[in-house]
Amino acid sequence: MANTFEAELEEQKKILREIQRHRSLWGEVGRRRATPSLRSPDMAVIPVLVMACNRPTVKRCLDKLLEYRPSAQRHPIIVSQDCGHAETAEVIGSYGTQVTHLRQPELSDVAVRTDHRKFQGYYKISRHYRWALGQVFRTLGHKTVIIVEDDLEVAPDFFEYFQALHPLLRDDPSLWCVSAWNDNGREGYVDPGQAALLYRTDFFPGLGWMMRRQLWDELEPKWPAAFWDDWMRQPEQRRDRACIRPEISRTLTFGRKGVSLGQFYDRYLRFIKLNSQFVPFTTLDLAYLQEDTYRGHYDQEVYTAPLVTYETLKQGQVTGPVRLQYSTKESFKLLARNLGVMEDLKSGVPRTGYRGVVSFMSRGQKVYLAPPPGWSHYDPTWS
């Protein structure tokens, strides 16, 4: 294993030297700009970390990653396997040098209190994430990583999407992740003509997401024993930072069975629309996603939309973007349920929410489910 890591590190050092050589060709242009352009060439090495356990169907995930990967040097694929499942290990091993296969060494049960024994799977997942991220950032020395689970299929422009957004994540301290996932991205709830549309969101989506090593430096010392994703959504971790998410998801989950026992899968997740149209994000100007620009424009867009009732919307009496207003946890959940979007909140933040606003399509028109004007903060008791 040590030899594998040393070889990987040496290879990455070669790549980084090549990157520096290329950067020198356009460094002068960059120095003349007061603000770095998000369309500048970004040659960062960004590995994909696949979190695997006991699903031989990881093959579906790996096949798509390899099919769409533009460069093996810039996007090495690292598969970290927990569970010690022989059949899954055999599938991963069949890819040979196309992937790096890491094996989580600690496979014993985690010591938990009696009433948490039923959550043993969540404890093992959190332990695996901590170990695997430590391998990527500490042992292999990477600066950025894209994390996917073994039950995710990626879209054709998956790598293009993350490559284009890497400079923004690197340079904007108000961001802490980029996600490929739209929690409300079911067919009929997204605009099929807006495959290039991206949003800021205060909700941590996961399910195919990119983070930087600086964030791991912050999170690793206090990494939780279990339920790591909900822990990420707590205000102490989020610290008023946002993620980027797409209108149309760049990942699709096909794993109904898991420790969550298919929670939300049958009702929501299996209907998520996976993007099929390649969007050349690296050629687009994504500066509109920078915080100062985005917040003002988004607030204006939301609060100049006509305020309507659910009954008016349901009867089809309005056209164009509209706004429905909630003021309590109960009114949000009722409207979300009636409108068909996810109603749960984590530390007071609704799924896909930005400044309290959840946006989606309904019967072909844009809908903003929003708090009253002047919103200032989330209420963590709304959970």
PDB file of C-alpha atoms in Angstrom, residues 18-294:
ATOM      1  CA  GLU A  18       3.523  20.386 -15.869  1.00  0.00           C
ATOM      2  CA  ILE A  19       0.655  22.540 -14.626  1.00  0.00           C
ATOM      3  CA  GLN A  20       3.083  25.182 -13.386  1.00  0.00           C
ATOM      4  CA  ARG A  21       4.764  25.196 -16.799  1.00  0.00           C
ATOM      5  CA  HIS A  22       1.424  25.778 -18.524  1.00  0.00           C
ATOM      6  CA  ARG A  23       0.415  28.474 -16.047  1.00  0.00           C
ATOM      7  CA  SER A  24       3.553  30.442 -16.887  1.00  0.00           C
ATOM      8  CA  LEU A  25       2.224  30.823 -20.437  1.00  0.00           C
ATOM      9  CA  TRP A  26      -0.851  32.706 -19.317  1.00  0.00           C
ATOM     10  CA  GLY A  27       0.267  34.039 -15.942  1.00  0.00           C
ATOM     11  CA  GLU A  28       1.025  37.498 -17.332  1.00  0.00           C
ATOM     12  CA  VAL A  29      -2.553  37.838 -18.528  1.00  0.00           C
ATOM     13  CA  GLY A  30      -3.857  36.847 -15.106  1.00  0.00           C
ATOM     14  CA  ARG A  31      -1.635  39.383 -13.342  1.00  0.00           C
ATOM     15  CA  ARG A  32      -3.065  42.218 -15.439  1.00  0.00           C
ATOM     16  CA  ARG A  33      -6.599  41.496 -14.237  1.00  0.00           C
ATOM     17  CA  ALA A  34      -7.883  43.128 -11.064  1.00  0.00           C
ATOM     18  CA  THR A  35     -10.344  40.253 -10.618  1.00  0.00           C
ATOM     19  CA  PRO A  36      -9.474  36.727 -11.777  1.00  0.00           C
ATOM     20  CA  SER A  37     -11.674  35.578 -14.644  1.00  0.00           C
ATOM     21  CA  LEU A  38     -13.664  32.423 -14.002  1.00  0.00           C
ATOM     22  CA  ARG A  39     -13.027  31.527 -17.640  1.00  0.00           C
ATOM     23  CA  SER A  40      -9.234  31.388 -17.261  1.00  0.00           C
ATOM     24  CA  PRO A  41      -7.693  27.974 -18.005  1.00  0.00           C
ATOM     25  CA  ASP A  42      -7.897  25.808 -14.884  1.00  0.00           C
ATOM     26  CA  MET A  43      -5.435  22.935 -14.966  1.00  0.00           C
ATOM     27  CA  ALA A  44      -5.941  21.712 -11.397  1.00  0.00           C
ATOM     28  CA  VAL A  45      -5.682  18.004 -10.681  1.00  0.00           C
ATOM     29  CA  ILE A  46      -9.064  17.075  -9.170  1.00  0.00           C
ATOM     30  CA  PRO A  47      -9.445  13.394  -8.275  1.00  0.00           C
ATOM     31  CA  VAL A  48     -12.781  11.659  -7.922  1.00  0.00           C
ATOM     32  CA  LEU A  49     -13.179   9.738  -4.664  1.00  0.00           C
ATOM     33  CA  VAL A  50     -15.711   6.916  -4.992  1.00  0.00           C
ATOM     34  CA  MET A  51     -17.037   5.725  -1.622  1.00  0.00           C
ATOM     35  CA  ALA A  52     -17.752   1.999  -1.918  1.00  0.00           C
ATOM     36  CA  CYS A  53     -18.800  -0.787   0.404  1.00  0.00           C
ATOM     37  CA  ASN A  54     -20.747  -3.883  -0.589  1.00  0.00           C
ATOM     38  CA  ARG A  55     -22.376  -2.976  -3.910  1.00  0.00           C
ATOM     39  CA  PRO A  56     -20.959  -4.800  -6.946  1.00  0.00           C
ATOM     40  CA  THR A  57     -23.098  -2.337  -8.934  1.00  0.00           C
ATOM     41  CA  VAL A  58     -20.290   0.158  -8.327  1.00  0.00           C
ATOM     42  CA  LYS A  59     -19.448  -0.956 -11.871  1.00  0.00           C
ATOM     43  CA  ARG A  60     -22.231   1.256 -13.215  1.00  0.00           C
ATOM     44  CA  CYS A  61     -20.744   4.237 -11.391  1.00  0.00           C
ATOM     45  CA  LEU A  62     -17.178   3.533 -12.516  1.00  0.00           C
ATOM     46  CA  ASP A  63     -18.108   2.802 -16.119  1.00  0.00           C
ATOM     47  CA  LYS A  64     -19.726   6.224 -16.520  1.00  0.00           C
ATOM     48  CA  LEU A  65     -16.889   8.037 -14.756  1.00  0.00           C
ATOM     49  CA  LEU A  66     -14.369   6.422 -17.082  1.00  0.00           C
ATOM     50  CA  GLU A  67     -16.527   7.020 -20.152  1.00  0.00           C
ATOM     51  CA  TYR A  68     -16.882  10.743 -19.523  1.00  0.00           C
ATOM     52  CA  ARG A  69     -13.507  11.496 -17.923  1.00  0.00           C
ATOM     53  CA  PRO A  70     -11.580  13.889 -20.210  1.00  0.00           C
ATOM     54  CA  SER A  71      -8.165  13.184 -18.692  1.00  0.00           C
ATOM     55  CA  ALA A  72      -6.812  10.388 -16.511  1.00  0.00           C
ATOM     56  CA  GLN A  73      -3.984  12.660 -15.356  1.00  0.00           C
ATOM     57  CA  ARG A  74      -6.211  15.512 -14.228  1.00  0.00           C
ATOM     58  CA  HIS A  75      -8.971  13.327 -12.813  1.00  0.00           C
ATOM     59  CA  PRO A  76      -7.535  10.201 -11.193  1.00  0.00           C
ATOM     60  CA  ILE A  77     -10.235   7.929  -9.804  1.00  0.00           C
ATOM     61  CA  ILE A  78      -9.734   6.684  -6.264  1.00  0.00           C
ATOM     62  CA  VAL A  79     -12.105   4.014  -4.953  1.00  0.00           C
ATOM     63  CA  SER A  80     -12.148   3.708  -1.176  1.00  0.00           C
ATOM     64  CA  GLN A  81     -13.824   0.490  -0.076  1.00  0.00           C
ATOM     65  CA  ASP A  82     -15.209  -0.241   3.367  1.00  0.00           C
ATOM     66  CA  CYS A  83     -16.941  -3.483   4.469  1.00  0.00           C
ATOM     67  CA  GLY A  84     -14.391  -5.920   3.014  1.00  0.00           C
ATOM     68  CA  HIS A  85     -16.990  -7.284   0.578  1.00  0.00           C
ATOM     69  CA  ALA A  86     -15.156  -9.724  -1.704  1.00  0.00           C
ATOM     70  CA  GLU A  87     -17.439  -9.495  -4.743  1.00  0.00           C
ATOM     71  CA  THR A  88     -17.314  -5.703  -4.738  1.00  0.00           C
ATOM     72  CA  ALA A  89     -13.533  -5.788  -4.330  1.00  0.00           C
ATOM     73  CA  GLU A  90     -13.309  -8.095  -7.334  1.00  0.00           C
ATOM     74  CA  VAL A  91     -15.327  -5.675  -9.461  1.00  0.00           C
ATOM     75  CA  ILE A  92     -13.119  -2.746  -8.432  1.00  0.00           C
ATOM     76  CA  GLY A  93      -9.987  -4.779  -9.032  1.00  0.00           C
ATOM     77  CA  SER A  94     -11.127  -5.625 -12.552  1.00  0.00           C
ATOM     78  CA  TYR A  95     -10.396  -2.017 -13.592  1.00  0.00           C
ATOM     79  CA  GLY A  96      -6.698  -2.499 -12.964  1.00  0.00           C
ATOM     80  CA  THR A  97      -4.644   0.687 -13.211  1.00  0.00           C
ATOM     81  CA  GLN A  98      -7.630   2.747 -14.363  1.00  0.00           C
ATOM     82  CA  VAL A  99      -8.509   3.289 -10.695  1.00  0.00           C
ATOM     83  CA  THR A 100      -6.675   3.352  -7.382  1.00  0.00           C
ATOM     84  CA  HIS A 101      -8.278   0.872  -4.970  1.00  0.00           C
ATOM     85  CA  LEU A 102      -7.956   1.791  -1.286  1.00  0.00           C
ATOM     86  CA  ARG A 103      -9.256  -0.516   1.442  1.00  0.00           C
ATOM     87  CA  GLN A 104     -10.448   0.898   4.738  1.00  0.00           C
ATOM     88  CA  PRO A 105      -8.490  -1.150   7.299  1.00  0.00           C
ATOM     89  CA  GLU A 106     -10.813  -0.902  10.310  1.00  0.00           C
ATOM     90  CA  LEU A 107     -13.833  -3.150   9.673  1.00  0.00           C
ATOM     91  CA  SER A 108     -14.977  -3.881  13.228  1.00  0.00           C
ATOM     92  CA  ASP A 109     -18.184  -2.504  14.714  1.00  0.00           C
ATOM     93  CA  VAL A 110     -18.001   0.967  16.204  1.00  0.00           C
ATOM     94  CA  ALA A 111     -18.597   1.142  19.954  1.00  0.00           C
ATOM     95  CA  VAL A 112     -21.928   2.939  20.386  1.00  0.00           C
ATOM     96  CA  ARG A 113     -24.436   3.348  23.158  1.00  0.00           C
ATOM     97  CA  THR A 114     -27.222   0.772  23.347  1.00  0.00           C
ATOM     98  CA  ASP A 115     -29.961   2.915  21.815  1.00  0.00           C
ATOM     99  CA  HIS A 116     -27.743   3.644  18.792  1.00  0.00           C
ATOM    100  CA  ARG A 117     -26.959   0.070  17.861  1.00  0.00           C
ATOM    101  CA  LYS A 118     -29.533   0.280  15.082  1.00  0.00           C
ATOM    102  CA  PHE A 119     -27.484   3.151  13.627  1.00  0.00           C
ATOM    103  CA  GLN A 120     -24.256   1.146  13.400  1.00  0.00           C
ATOM    104  CA  GLY A 121     -24.203   1.612   9.629  1.00  0.00           C
ATOM    105  CA  TYR A 122     -24.171   5.406   9.957  1.00  0.00           C
ATOM    106  CA  TYR A 123     -21.226   5.213  12.382  1.00  0.00           C
ATOM    107  CA  LYS A 124     -19.251   3.063   9.960  1.00  0.00           C
ATOM    108  CA  ILE A 125     -19.976   5.427   7.064  1.00  0.00           C
ATOM    109  CA  SER A 126     -18.721   8.416   9.042  1.00  0.00           C
ATOM    110  CA  ARG A 127     -15.591   6.524  10.045  1.00  0.00           C
ATOM    111  CA  HIS A 128     -15.000   5.566   6.410  1.00  0.00           C
ATOM    112  CA  TYR A 129     -15.410   9.156   5.179  1.00  0.00           C
ATOM    113  CA  ARG A 130     -12.909  10.413   7.718  1.00  0.00           C
ATOM    114  CA  TRP A 131     -10.352   7.779   6.741  1.00  0.00           C
ATOM    115  CA  ALA A 132     -10.865   8.168   2.986  1.00  0.00           C
ATOM    116  CA  LEU A 133     -10.665  11.972   3.016  1.00  0.00           C
ATOM    117  CA  GLY A 134      -7.530  11.686   5.130  1.00  0.00           C
ATOM    118  CA  GLN A 135      -6.003   9.462   2.455  1.00  0.00           C
ATOM    119  CA  VAL A 136      -6.878  11.892  -0.337  1.00  0.00           C
ATOM    120  CA  PHE A 137      -5.712  15.067   1.388  1.00  0.00           C
ATOM    121  CA  ARG A 138      -2.989  13.891   3.784  1.00  0.00           C
ATOM    122  CA  THR A 139      -1.447  10.795   2.199  1.00  0.00           C
ATOM    123  CA  LEU A 140      -1.904  11.574  -1.495  1.00  0.00           C
ATOM    124  CA  GLY A 141      -1.579  15.325  -1.025  1.00  0.00           C
ATOM    125  CA  HIS A 142      -4.441  16.513  -3.221  1.00  0.00           C
ATOM    126  CA  LYS A 143      -5.865  20.016  -2.829  1.00  0.00           C
ATOM    127  CA  THR A 144      -9.385  19.343  -4.079  1.00  0.00           C
ATOM    128  CA  VAL A 145     -11.613  16.286  -4.433  1.00  0.00           C
ATOM    129  CA  ILE A 146     -14.963  15.346  -5.965  1.00  0.00           C
ATOM    130  CA  ILE A 147     -16.787  12.816  -3.792  1.00  0.00           C
ATOM    131  CA  VAL A 148     -19.350  10.377  -5.169  1.00  0.00           C
ATOM    132  CA  GLU A 149     -21.028   7.348  -3.650  1.00  0.00           C
ATOM    133  CA  ASP A 150     -20.957   3.946  -5.335  1.00  0.00           C
ATOM    134  CA  ASP A 151     -24.630   4.198  -6.306  1.00  0.00           C
ATOM    135  CA  LEU A 152     -24.342   7.374  -8.389  1.00  0.00           C
ATOM    136  CA  GLU A 153     -24.386   7.642 -12.163  1.00  0.00           C
ATOM    137  CA  VAL A 154     -22.861  10.805 -13.597  1.00  0.00           C
ATOM    138  CA  ALA A 155     -23.946  13.002 -16.507  1.00  0.00           C
ATOM    139  CA  PRO A 156     -21.898  13.545 -19.703  1.00  0.00           C
ATOM    140  CA  ASP A 157     -20.771  17.014 -18.537  1.00  0.00           C
ATOM    141  CA  PHE A 158     -20.036  15.972 -14.941  1.00  0.00           C
ATOM    142  CA  PHE A 159     -16.307  16.727 -15.205  1.00  0.00           C
ATOM    143  CA  GLU A 160     -16.861  19.869 -17.276  1.00  0.00           C
ATOM    144  CA  TYR A 161     -19.196  21.175 -14.566  1.00  0.00           C
ATOM    145  CA  PHE A 162     -16.728  20.714 -11.718  1.00  0.00           C
ATOM    146  CA  GLN A 163     -13.740  21.911 -13.719  1.00  0.00           C
ATOM    147  CA  ALA A 164     -15.523  25.167 -14.548  1.00  0.00           C
ATOM    148  CA  LEU A 165     -16.587  25.797 -10.958  1.00  0.00           C
ATOM    149  CA  HIS A 166     -13.281  24.947  -9.326  1.00  0.00           C
ATOM    150  CA  PRO A 167     -11.861  28.513  -9.617  1.00  0.00           C
ATOM    151  CA  LEU A 168     -14.982  29.944  -7.999  1.00  0.00           C
ATOM    152  CA  LEU A 169     -14.818  27.488  -5.097  1.00  0.00           C
ATOM    153  CA  ARG A 170     -11.105  28.192  -4.717  1.00  0.00           C
ATOM    154  CA  ASP A 171     -11.417  31.992  -4.716  1.00  0.00           C
ATOM    155  CA  ASP A 172     -14.793  32.727  -3.072  1.00  0.00           C
ATOM    156  CA  PRO A 173     -14.679  32.324   0.736  1.00  0.00           C
ATOM    157  CA  SER A 174     -18.476  32.500   0.898  1.00  0.00           C
ATOM    158  CA  LEU A 175     -18.615  29.076  -0.803  1.00  0.00           C
ATOM    159  CA  TRP A 176     -17.682  25.759   0.769  1.00  0.00           C
ATOM    160  CA  CYS A 177     -18.816  23.190  -1.787  1.00  0.00           C
ATOM    161  CA  VAL A 178     -20.019  22.574  -5.325  1.00  0.00           C
ATOM    162  CA  SER A 179     -22.678  19.890  -5.730  1.00  0.00           C
ATOM    163  CA  ALA A 180     -23.960  18.086  -8.796  1.00  0.00           C
ATOM    164  CA  TRP A 181     -27.341  17.490  -7.161  1.00  0.00           C
ATOM    165  CA  ASN A 182     -30.734  19.244  -7.136  1.00  0.00           C
ATOM    166  CA  ASP A 183     -32.885  17.846  -4.327  1.00  0.00           C
ATOM    167  CA  ASN A 184     -36.040  18.970  -6.143  1.00  0.00           C
ATOM    168  CA  GLY A 185     -34.731  18.019  -9.562  1.00  0.00           C
ATOM    169  CA  ARG A 186     -37.508  15.673 -10.623  1.00  0.00           C
ATOM    170  CA  GLU A 187     -38.960  15.703 -14.119  1.00  0.00           C
ATOM    171  CA  GLY A 188     -41.542  18.493 -14.237  1.00  0.00           C
ATOM    172  CA  TYR A 189     -39.837  20.440 -11.430  1.00  0.00           C
ATOM    173  CA  VAL A 190     -36.876  21.627 -13.514  1.00  0.00           C
ATOM    174  CA  ASP A 191     -36.669  23.663 -16.703  1.00  0.00           C
ATOM    175  CA  PRO A 192     -35.362  21.327 -19.435  1.00  0.00           C
ATOM    176  CA  GLY A 193     -34.325  24.334 -21.488  1.00  0.00           C
ATOM    177  CA  GLN A 194     -32.026  25.675 -18.760  1.00  0.00           C
ATOM    178  CA  ALA A 195     -29.366  22.980 -18.492  1.00  0.00           C
ATOM    179  CA  ALA A 196     -26.697  25.662 -17.987  1.00  0.00           C
ATOM    180  CA  LEU A 197     -28.495  27.403 -15.117  1.00  0.00           C
ATOM    181  CA  LEU A 198     -26.733  27.277 -11.731  1.00  0.00           C
ATOM    182  CA  TYR A 199     -27.685  28.481  -8.266  1.00  0.00           C
ATOM    183  CA  ARG A 200     -26.239  29.225  -4.876  1.00  0.00           C
ATOM    184  CA  THR A 201     -27.836  27.238  -2.055  1.00  0.00           C
ATOM    185  CA  ASP A 202     -27.505  27.327   1.729  1.00  0.00           C
ATOM    186  CA  PHE A 203     -28.416  23.643   1.928  1.00  0.00           C
ATOM    187  CA  PHE A 204     -25.592  21.119   1.729  1.00  0.00           C
ATOM    188  CA  PRO A 205     -26.762  18.743  -1.030  1.00  0.00           C
ATOM    189  CA  GLY A 206     -24.023  16.102  -1.172  1.00  0.00           C
ATOM    190  CA  LEU A 207     -24.585  13.343  -3.774  1.00  0.00           C
ATOM    191  CA  GLY A 208     -21.627  14.229  -5.960  1.00  0.00           C
ATOM    192  CA  TRP A 209     -19.802  17.218  -4.465  1.00  0.00           C
ATOM    193  CA  MET A 210     -16.466  19.003  -4.515  1.00  0.00           C
ATOM    194  CA  MET A 211     -14.523  20.309  -1.530  1.00  0.00           C
ATOM    195  CA  ARG A 212     -11.107  21.854  -0.913  1.00  0.00           C
ATOM    196  CA  ARG A 213      -8.364  20.723   1.467  1.00  0.00           C
ATOM    197  CA  GLN A 214      -8.745  23.919   3.516  1.00  0.00           C
ATOM    198  CA  LEU A 215     -12.259  22.799   4.417  1.00  0.00           C
ATOM    199  CA  TRP A 216     -10.969  19.389   5.489  1.00  0.00           C
ATOM    200  CA  ASP A 217      -8.389  21.129   7.691  1.00  0.00           C
ATOM    201  CA  GLU A 218     -11.332  22.798   9.395  1.00  0.00           C
ATOM    202  CA  LEU A 219     -13.657  19.796   9.641  1.00  0.00           C
ATOM    203  CA  GLU A 220     -11.300  16.897  10.335  1.00  0.00           C
ATOM    204  CA  PRO A 221     -10.533  17.726  14.007  1.00  0.00           C
ATOM    205  CA  LYS A 222     -14.237  17.710  14.881  1.00  0.00           C
ATOM    206  CA  TRP A 223     -15.526  15.117  12.393  1.00  0.00           C
ATOM    207  CA  PRO A 224     -18.634  13.426  13.847  1.00  0.00           C
ATOM    208  CA  ALA A 225     -18.928   9.777  14.844  1.00  0.00           C
ATOM    209  CA  ALA A 226     -22.133   9.377  12.785  1.00  0.00           C
ATOM    210  CA  PHE A 227     -24.644  11.199  10.561  1.00  0.00           C
ATOM    211  CA  TRP A 228     -21.906  13.252   8.937  1.00  0.00           C
ATOM    212  CA  ASP A 229     -24.132  14.823   6.267  1.00  0.00           C
ATOM    213  CA  ASP A 230     -26.676  16.260   8.705  1.00  0.00           C
ATOM    214  CA  TRP A 231     -23.763  17.419  10.858  1.00  0.00           C
ATOM    215  CA  MET A 232     -22.445  19.330   7.837  1.00  0.00           C
ATOM    216  CA  ARG A 233     -25.801  21.115   7.656  1.00  0.00           C
ATOM    217  CA  GLN A 234     -25.551  22.500  11.185  1.00  0.00           C
ATOM    218  CA  PRO A 235     -24.786  26.232  11.468  1.00  0.00           C
ATOM    219  CA  GLU A 236     -21.561  25.546  13.376  1.00  0.00           C
ATOM    220  CA  GLN A 237     -20.136  23.851  10.284  1.00  0.00           C
ATOM    221  CA  ARG A 238     -21.880  25.761   7.504  1.00  0.00           C
ATOM    222  CA  ARG A 239     -20.980  29.156   8.971  1.00  0.00           C
ATOM    223  CA  ASP A 240     -23.282  31.014   6.548  1.00  0.00           C
ATOM    224  CA  ARG A 241     -21.434  29.603   3.537  1.00  0.00           C
ATOM    225  CA  ALA A 242     -23.189  28.369   0.414  1.00  0.00           C
ATOM    226  CA  CYS A 243     -22.799  25.648  -2.194  1.00  0.00           C
ATOM    227  CA  ILE A 244     -23.350  25.777  -5.937  1.00  0.00           C
ATOM    228  CA  ARG A 245     -25.991  23.448  -7.368  1.00  0.00           C
ATOM    229  CA  PRO A 246     -27.430  22.983 -10.871  1.00  0.00           C
ATOM    230  CA  GLU A 247     -30.946  23.368 -12.229  1.00  0.00           C
ATOM    231  CA  ILE A 248     -30.663  19.841 -13.655  1.00  0.00           C
ATOM    232  CA  SER A 249     -28.725  17.257 -11.653  1.00  0.00           C
ATOM    233  CA  ARG A 250     -25.402  15.922 -12.904  1.00  0.00           C
ATOM    234  CA  THR A 251     -25.771  12.777 -10.788  1.00  0.00           C
ATOM    235  CA  LEU A 252     -28.496  10.180 -10.435  1.00  0.00           C
ATOM    236  CA  THR A 253     -28.777   7.698  -7.572  1.00  0.00           C
ATOM    237  CA  PHE A 254     -29.689   4.108  -8.426  1.00  0.00           C
ATOM    238  CA  GLY A 255     -29.176   2.672  -4.930  1.00  0.00           C
ATOM    239  CA  ARG A 256     -32.482   2.094  -3.228  1.00  0.00           C
ATOM    240  CA  LYS A 257     -30.959  -0.258  -0.661  1.00  0.00           C
ATOM    241  CA  GLY A 258     -28.585   1.128   1.943  1.00  0.00           C
ATOM    242  CA  VAL A 259     -28.353   2.152   5.571  1.00  0.00           C
ATOM    243  CA  SER A 260     -31.155   4.697   5.048  1.00  0.00           C
ATOM    244  CA  LEU A 261     -33.449   1.862   3.901  1.00  0.00           C
ATOM    245  CA  GLY A 262     -34.560   3.772   0.841  1.00  0.00           C
ATOM    246  CA  GLN A 263     -35.639   6.911   2.713  1.00  0.00           C
ATOM    247  CA  PHE A 264     -37.047   9.341   0.099  1.00  0.00           C
ATOM    248  CA  TYR A 265     -35.987   7.039  -2.745  1.00  0.00           C
ATOM    249  CA  ASP A 266     -39.379   5.806  -3.917  1.00  0.00           C
ATOM    250  CA  ARG A 267     -41.064   9.180  -3.532  1.00  0.00           C
ATOM    251  CA  TYR A 268     -38.361  11.518  -4.808  1.00  0.00           C
ATOM    252  CA  LEU A 269     -34.896  10.245  -5.657  1.00  0.00           C
ATOM    253  CA  ARG A 270     -35.696   7.732  -8.358  1.00  0.00           C
ATOM    254  CA  PHE A 271     -37.508  10.443 -10.323  1.00  0.00           C
ATOM    255  CA  ILE A 272     -34.566  12.886 -10.400  1.00  0.00           C
ATOM    256  CA  LYS A 273     -33.813  14.010 -13.947  1.00  0.00           C
ATOM    257  CA  LEU A 274     -30.209  13.386 -14.999  1.00  0.00           C
ATOM    258  CA  ASN A 275     -28.844  15.948 -17.440  1.00  0.00           C
ATOM    259  CA  SER A 276     -28.204  14.525 -20.899  1.00  0.00           C
ATOM    260  CA  GLN A 277     -27.147  17.714 -22.727  1.00  0.00           C
ATOM    261  CA  PHE A 278     -23.434  18.539 -22.604  1.00  0.00           C
ATOM    262  CA  VAL A 279     -22.990  22.121 -21.435  1.00  0.00           C
ATOM    263  CA  PRO A 280     -19.554  23.684 -22.128  1.00  0.00           C
ATOM    264  CA  PHE A 281     -19.363  25.330 -18.707  1.00  0.00           C
ATOM    265  CA  THR A 282     -15.663  26.161 -19.051  1.00  0.00           C
ATOM    266  CA  THR A 283     -16.517  28.564 -21.895  1.00  0.00           C
ATOM    267  CA  LEU A 284     -19.285  30.331 -19.962  1.00  0.00           C
ATOM    268  CA  ASP A 285     -18.999  33.414 -17.776  1.00  0.00           C
ATOM    269  CA  LEU A 286     -19.946  32.196 -14.294  1.00  0.00           C
ATOM    270  CA  ALA A 287     -19.163  35.451 -12.490  1.00  0.00           C
ATOM    271  CA  TYR A 288     -22.906  35.890 -11.803  1.00  0.00           C
ATOM    272  CA  LEU A 289     -22.510  33.239  -9.085  1.00  0.00           C
ATOM    273  CA  GLN A 290     -20.212  35.435  -7.005  1.00  0.00           C
ATOM    274  CA  GLU A 291     -21.963  36.368  -3.792  1.00  0.00           C
ATOM    275  CA  ASP A 292     -22.403  40.129  -4.136  1.00  0.00           C
ATOM    276  CA  THR A 293     -23.701  39.888  -7.692  1.00  0.00           C
ATOM    277  CA  TYR A 294     -25.884  36.868  -7.094  1.00  0.00           C
TER     278      TYR A 294
END
